[in-house]
Short mmCIF file of C-alpha atoms in Angstrom, two decimals:
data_model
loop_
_atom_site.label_atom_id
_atom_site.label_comp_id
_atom_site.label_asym_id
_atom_site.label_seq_id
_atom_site.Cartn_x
_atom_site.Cartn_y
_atom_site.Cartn_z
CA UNK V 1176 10.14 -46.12 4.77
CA UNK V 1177 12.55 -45.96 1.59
CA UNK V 1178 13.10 -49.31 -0.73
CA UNK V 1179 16.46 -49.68 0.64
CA UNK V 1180 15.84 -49.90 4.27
CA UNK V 1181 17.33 -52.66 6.07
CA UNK V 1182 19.64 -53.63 3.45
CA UNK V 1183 22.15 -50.27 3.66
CA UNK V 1184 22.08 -47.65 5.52
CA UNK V 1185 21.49 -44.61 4.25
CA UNK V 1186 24.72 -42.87 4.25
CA UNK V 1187 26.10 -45.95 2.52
CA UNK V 1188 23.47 -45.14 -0.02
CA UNK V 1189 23.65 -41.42 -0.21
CA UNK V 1190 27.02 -42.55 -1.40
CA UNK V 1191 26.57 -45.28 -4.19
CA UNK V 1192 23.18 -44.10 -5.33
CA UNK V 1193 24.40 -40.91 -7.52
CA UNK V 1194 26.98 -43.20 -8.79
CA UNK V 1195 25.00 -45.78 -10.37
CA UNK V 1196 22.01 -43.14 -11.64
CA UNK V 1197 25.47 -41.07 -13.38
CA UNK V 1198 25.74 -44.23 -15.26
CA UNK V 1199 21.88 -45.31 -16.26
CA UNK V 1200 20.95 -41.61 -17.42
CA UNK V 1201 24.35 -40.96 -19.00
CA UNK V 1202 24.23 -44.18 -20.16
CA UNK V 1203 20.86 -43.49 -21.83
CA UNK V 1204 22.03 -40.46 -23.60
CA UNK V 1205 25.04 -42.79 -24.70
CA UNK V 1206 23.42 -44.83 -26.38
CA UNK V 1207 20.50 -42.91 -28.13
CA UNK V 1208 20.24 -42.57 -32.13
CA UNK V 1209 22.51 -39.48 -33.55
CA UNK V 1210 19.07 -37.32 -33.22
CA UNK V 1211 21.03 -34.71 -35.59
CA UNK V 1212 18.36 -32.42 -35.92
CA UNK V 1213 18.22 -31.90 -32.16
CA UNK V 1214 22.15 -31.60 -31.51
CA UNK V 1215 24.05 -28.66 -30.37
CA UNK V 1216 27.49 -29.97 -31.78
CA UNK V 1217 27.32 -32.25 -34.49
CA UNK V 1218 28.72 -35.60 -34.27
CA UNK V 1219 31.76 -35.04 -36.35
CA UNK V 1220 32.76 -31.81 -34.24
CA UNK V 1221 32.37 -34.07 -31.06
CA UNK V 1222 35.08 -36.30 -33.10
CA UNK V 1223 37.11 -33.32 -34.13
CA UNK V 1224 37.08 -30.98 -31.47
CA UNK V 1225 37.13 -33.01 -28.24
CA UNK V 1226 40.65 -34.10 -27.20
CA UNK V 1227 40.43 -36.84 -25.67
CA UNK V 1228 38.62 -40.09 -26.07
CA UNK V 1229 35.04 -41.65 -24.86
CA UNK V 1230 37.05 -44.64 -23.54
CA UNK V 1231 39.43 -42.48 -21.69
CA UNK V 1232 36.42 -40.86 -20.45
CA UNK V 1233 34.90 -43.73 -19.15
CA UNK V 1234 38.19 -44.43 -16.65
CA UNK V 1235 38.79 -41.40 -15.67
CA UNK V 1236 34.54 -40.98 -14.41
CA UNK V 1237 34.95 -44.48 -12.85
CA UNK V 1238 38.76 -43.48 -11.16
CA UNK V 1239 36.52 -39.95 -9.93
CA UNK V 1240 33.55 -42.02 -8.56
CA UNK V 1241 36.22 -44.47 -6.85
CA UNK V 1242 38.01 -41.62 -5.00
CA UNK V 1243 34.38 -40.00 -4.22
CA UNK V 1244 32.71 -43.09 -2.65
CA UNK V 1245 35.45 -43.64 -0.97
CA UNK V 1246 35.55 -40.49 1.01
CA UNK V 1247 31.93 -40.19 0.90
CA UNK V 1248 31.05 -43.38 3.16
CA UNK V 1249 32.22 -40.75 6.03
CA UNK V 1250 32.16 -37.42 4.40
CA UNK V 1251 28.94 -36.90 2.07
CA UNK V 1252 28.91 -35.28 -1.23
CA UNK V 1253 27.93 -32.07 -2.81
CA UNK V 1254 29.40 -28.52 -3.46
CA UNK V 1255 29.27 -24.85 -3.53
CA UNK V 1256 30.26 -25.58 -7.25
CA UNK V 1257 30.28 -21.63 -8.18
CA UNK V 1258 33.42 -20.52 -5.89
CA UNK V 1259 35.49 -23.67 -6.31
CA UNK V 1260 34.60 -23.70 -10.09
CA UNK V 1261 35.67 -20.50 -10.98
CA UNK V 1262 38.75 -20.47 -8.78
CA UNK V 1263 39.86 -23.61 -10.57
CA UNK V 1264 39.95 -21.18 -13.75
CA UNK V 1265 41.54 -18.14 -12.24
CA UNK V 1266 44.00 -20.11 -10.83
CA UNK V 1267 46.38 -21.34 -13.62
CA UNK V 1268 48.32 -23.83 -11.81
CA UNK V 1269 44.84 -25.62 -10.60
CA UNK V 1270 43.45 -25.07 -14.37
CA UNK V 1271 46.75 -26.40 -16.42
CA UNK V 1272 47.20 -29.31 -13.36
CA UNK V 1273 43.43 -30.10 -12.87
CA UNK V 1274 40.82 -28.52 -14.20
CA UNK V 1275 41.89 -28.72 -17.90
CA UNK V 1276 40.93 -32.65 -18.12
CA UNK V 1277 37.54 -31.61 -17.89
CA UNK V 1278 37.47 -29.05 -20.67
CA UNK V 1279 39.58 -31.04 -22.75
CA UNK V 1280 35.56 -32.01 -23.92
CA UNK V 1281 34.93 -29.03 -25.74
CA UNK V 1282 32.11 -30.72 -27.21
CA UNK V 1283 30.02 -32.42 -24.16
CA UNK V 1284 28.05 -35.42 -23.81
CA UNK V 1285 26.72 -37.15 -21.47
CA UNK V 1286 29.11 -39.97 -20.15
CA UNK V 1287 31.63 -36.51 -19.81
CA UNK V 1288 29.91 -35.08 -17.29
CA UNK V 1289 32.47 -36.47 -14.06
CA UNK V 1290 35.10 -36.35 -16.38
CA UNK V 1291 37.54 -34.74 -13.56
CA UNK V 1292 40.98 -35.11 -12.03
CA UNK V 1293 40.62 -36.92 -9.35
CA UNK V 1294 41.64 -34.51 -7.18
CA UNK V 1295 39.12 -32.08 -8.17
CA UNK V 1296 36.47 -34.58 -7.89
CA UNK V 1297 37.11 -34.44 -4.00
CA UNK V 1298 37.28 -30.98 -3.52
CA UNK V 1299 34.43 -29.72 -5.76
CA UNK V 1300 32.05 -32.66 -4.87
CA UNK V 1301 32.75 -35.15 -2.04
CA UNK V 1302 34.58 -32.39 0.34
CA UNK V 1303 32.23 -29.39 -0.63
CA UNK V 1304 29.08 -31.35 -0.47
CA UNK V 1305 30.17 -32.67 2.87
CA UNK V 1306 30.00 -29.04 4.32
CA UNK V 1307 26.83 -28.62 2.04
CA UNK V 1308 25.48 -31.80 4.19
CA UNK V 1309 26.47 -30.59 7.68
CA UNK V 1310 25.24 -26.39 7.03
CA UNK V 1311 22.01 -27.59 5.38
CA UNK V 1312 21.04 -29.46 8.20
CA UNK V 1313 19.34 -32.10 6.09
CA UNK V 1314 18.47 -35.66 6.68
CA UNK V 1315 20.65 -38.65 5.06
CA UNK V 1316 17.79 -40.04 3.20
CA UNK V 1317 16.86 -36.24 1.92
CA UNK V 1318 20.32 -36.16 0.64
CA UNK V 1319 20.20 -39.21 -0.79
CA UNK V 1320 17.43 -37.88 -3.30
CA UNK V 1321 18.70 -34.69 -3.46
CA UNK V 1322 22.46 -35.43 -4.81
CA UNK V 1323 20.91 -38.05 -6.87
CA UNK V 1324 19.14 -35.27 -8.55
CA UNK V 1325 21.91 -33.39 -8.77
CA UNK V 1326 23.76 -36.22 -10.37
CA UNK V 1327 21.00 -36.32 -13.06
CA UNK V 1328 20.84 -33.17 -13.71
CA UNK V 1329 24.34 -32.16 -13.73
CA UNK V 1330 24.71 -35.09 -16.62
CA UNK V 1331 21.78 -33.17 -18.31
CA UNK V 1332 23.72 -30.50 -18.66
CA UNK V 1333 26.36 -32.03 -20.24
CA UNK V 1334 24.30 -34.15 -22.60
CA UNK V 1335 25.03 -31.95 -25.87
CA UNK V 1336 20.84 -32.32 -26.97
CA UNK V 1337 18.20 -29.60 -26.72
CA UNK V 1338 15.45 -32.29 -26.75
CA UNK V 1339 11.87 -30.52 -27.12
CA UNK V 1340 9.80 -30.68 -23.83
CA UNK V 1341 13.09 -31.33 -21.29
CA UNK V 1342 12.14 -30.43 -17.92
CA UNK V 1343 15.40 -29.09 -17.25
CA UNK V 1344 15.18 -26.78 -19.90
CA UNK V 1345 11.94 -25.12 -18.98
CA UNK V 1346 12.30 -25.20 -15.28
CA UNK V 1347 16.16 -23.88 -14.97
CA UNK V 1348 17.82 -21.42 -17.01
CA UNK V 1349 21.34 -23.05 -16.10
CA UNK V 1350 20.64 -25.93 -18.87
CA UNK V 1351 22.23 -27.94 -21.54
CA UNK V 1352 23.04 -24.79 -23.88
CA UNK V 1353 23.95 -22.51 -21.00
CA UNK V 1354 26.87 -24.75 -19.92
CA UNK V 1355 27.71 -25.53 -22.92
CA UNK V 1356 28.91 -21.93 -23.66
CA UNK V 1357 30.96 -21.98 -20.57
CA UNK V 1358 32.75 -25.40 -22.54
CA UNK V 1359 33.73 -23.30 -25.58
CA UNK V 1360 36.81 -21.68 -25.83
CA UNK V 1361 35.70 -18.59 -25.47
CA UNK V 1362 33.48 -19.32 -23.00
CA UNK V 1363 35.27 -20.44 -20.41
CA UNK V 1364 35.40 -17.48 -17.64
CA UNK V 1365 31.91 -17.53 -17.61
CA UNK V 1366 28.94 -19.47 -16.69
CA UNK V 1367 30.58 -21.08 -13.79
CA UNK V 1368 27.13 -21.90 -11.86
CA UNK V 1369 26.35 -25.22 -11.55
CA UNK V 1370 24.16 -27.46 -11.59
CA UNK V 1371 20.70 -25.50 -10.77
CA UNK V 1372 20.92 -21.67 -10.70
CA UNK V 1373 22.79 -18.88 -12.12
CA UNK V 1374 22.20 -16.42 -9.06
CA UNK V 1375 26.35 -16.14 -8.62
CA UNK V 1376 26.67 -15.92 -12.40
CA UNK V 1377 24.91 -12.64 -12.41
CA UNK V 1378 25.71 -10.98 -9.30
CA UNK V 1379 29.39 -11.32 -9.96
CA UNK V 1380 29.80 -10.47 -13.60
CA UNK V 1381 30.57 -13.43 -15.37
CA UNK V 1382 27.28 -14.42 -16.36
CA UNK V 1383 27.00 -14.95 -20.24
CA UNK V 1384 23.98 -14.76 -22.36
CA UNK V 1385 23.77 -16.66 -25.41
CA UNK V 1386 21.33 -17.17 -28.34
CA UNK V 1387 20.12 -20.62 -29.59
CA UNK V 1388 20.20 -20.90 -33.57
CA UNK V 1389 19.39 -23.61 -35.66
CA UNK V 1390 22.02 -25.36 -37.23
CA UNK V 1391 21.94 -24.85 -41.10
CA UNK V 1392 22.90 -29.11 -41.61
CA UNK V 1393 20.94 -29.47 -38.16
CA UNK V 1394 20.79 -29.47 -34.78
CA UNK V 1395 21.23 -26.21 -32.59
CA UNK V 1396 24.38 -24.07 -31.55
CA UNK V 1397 24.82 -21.61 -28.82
CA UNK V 1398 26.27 -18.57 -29.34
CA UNK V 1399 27.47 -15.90 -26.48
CA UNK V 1400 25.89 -12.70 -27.23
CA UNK V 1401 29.01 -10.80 -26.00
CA UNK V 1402 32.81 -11.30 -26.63
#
């Protein structure tokens, strides 16, 4: 028996239910005090560096999320993220044509996290995580919960903050600081894995460690430990 029972079904759920927990927990971050001393970019780097805007932002996550629930009332959503993720960067056409909107963030935050073309919003999430759907084998109401966690925590890692005591950061070591090396220039062939392991990372040689230092003025900053 799940709270929404008898009012949608569950693949109608499975659907909307990532979308609107993308926007409470992003939302959350959003629209938290600066917290300076916990940052890993500081707020006038996000202002600097990033190249596009947070209202741009906004419609191009709600344009993704349009496309996905679309497709996803028949087809559900998820992802081998790794192979799809790091083709999208060896391929230059897909990069310069797609995946480039995504890393025109350099600095992340939260609301930035579905900040995708369109088109690779259906391919690496609502077409992937339909085959993820069908191989796993799993029920609609477990994958309602599951890519609703996956939501959360793929906004997580986006959220430029290394908050003490985050769960995410002590249970995975694919986290807020390790993506955000794979958002920095030169960064960006590595750390591909997303949004819970690293287990592709390492076994194909683009996994990047990195060292967390405190920010002189505040906050934190990542830094690969290999050019």
């Amino acid at each position: 028996m799940v709270f929404w029972e008898g009012y949608v079904s569950d693949e109608t759920m499975g659907a909307l239910a990532p979308i609107v927990v993308y926007w409470i927990y992003a939302g959350a971050y959003q629209m938290l005090p600066p917290l300076d001393r916990y940052r890993m970019h500081s707020r006038k780097e996000e202002e600097l560096r990033n190249l596009v805007s947070l209202p741009t932002v906004i419609k191009g996550v709600l344009l993704q999320q349009l496309v996905q629930a679309t497709v996803a009332l028949s087809l559900f959503s998820m992802t081998s993220k790794y192979f799809v993720h790091r083709y999208m960067h060896q391929n230059k056409f897909l990069y310069r044509h797609v995946h480039s909107q995504h890393h025109r963030l350099v600095v992340p935050y939260a609301i930035g996290a579905l900040y995708n073309h369109p088109l690779e919003g259906l391919l690496l999430d609502t077409l992937g995580g339909a085959i993820s759907y069908l191989v796993s084998g799993m029920t609609a109401q477990t994958a309602v919960f599951f890519f609703t966690f996956a939501v959360i925590k793929t906004v997580d890692d986006h959220c430029g903050l290394w908050l003490p005591g985050n769960i995410f950061h002590i249970l995975f070591q694919n986290n807020t600081a390790y993506h955000d090396i794979h958002h920095q220039l030169q960064g960006t062939k590595y750390n591909y894995s997303q949004p819970f392991f690293v287990l592709w990372d390492k076994l194909l040689g683009t996994y990047m460690p990195y060292t967390l230092e405190k920010r002189p003025d505040g906050g934190f900053e990542a830094r690969l430990l290999k050019e």
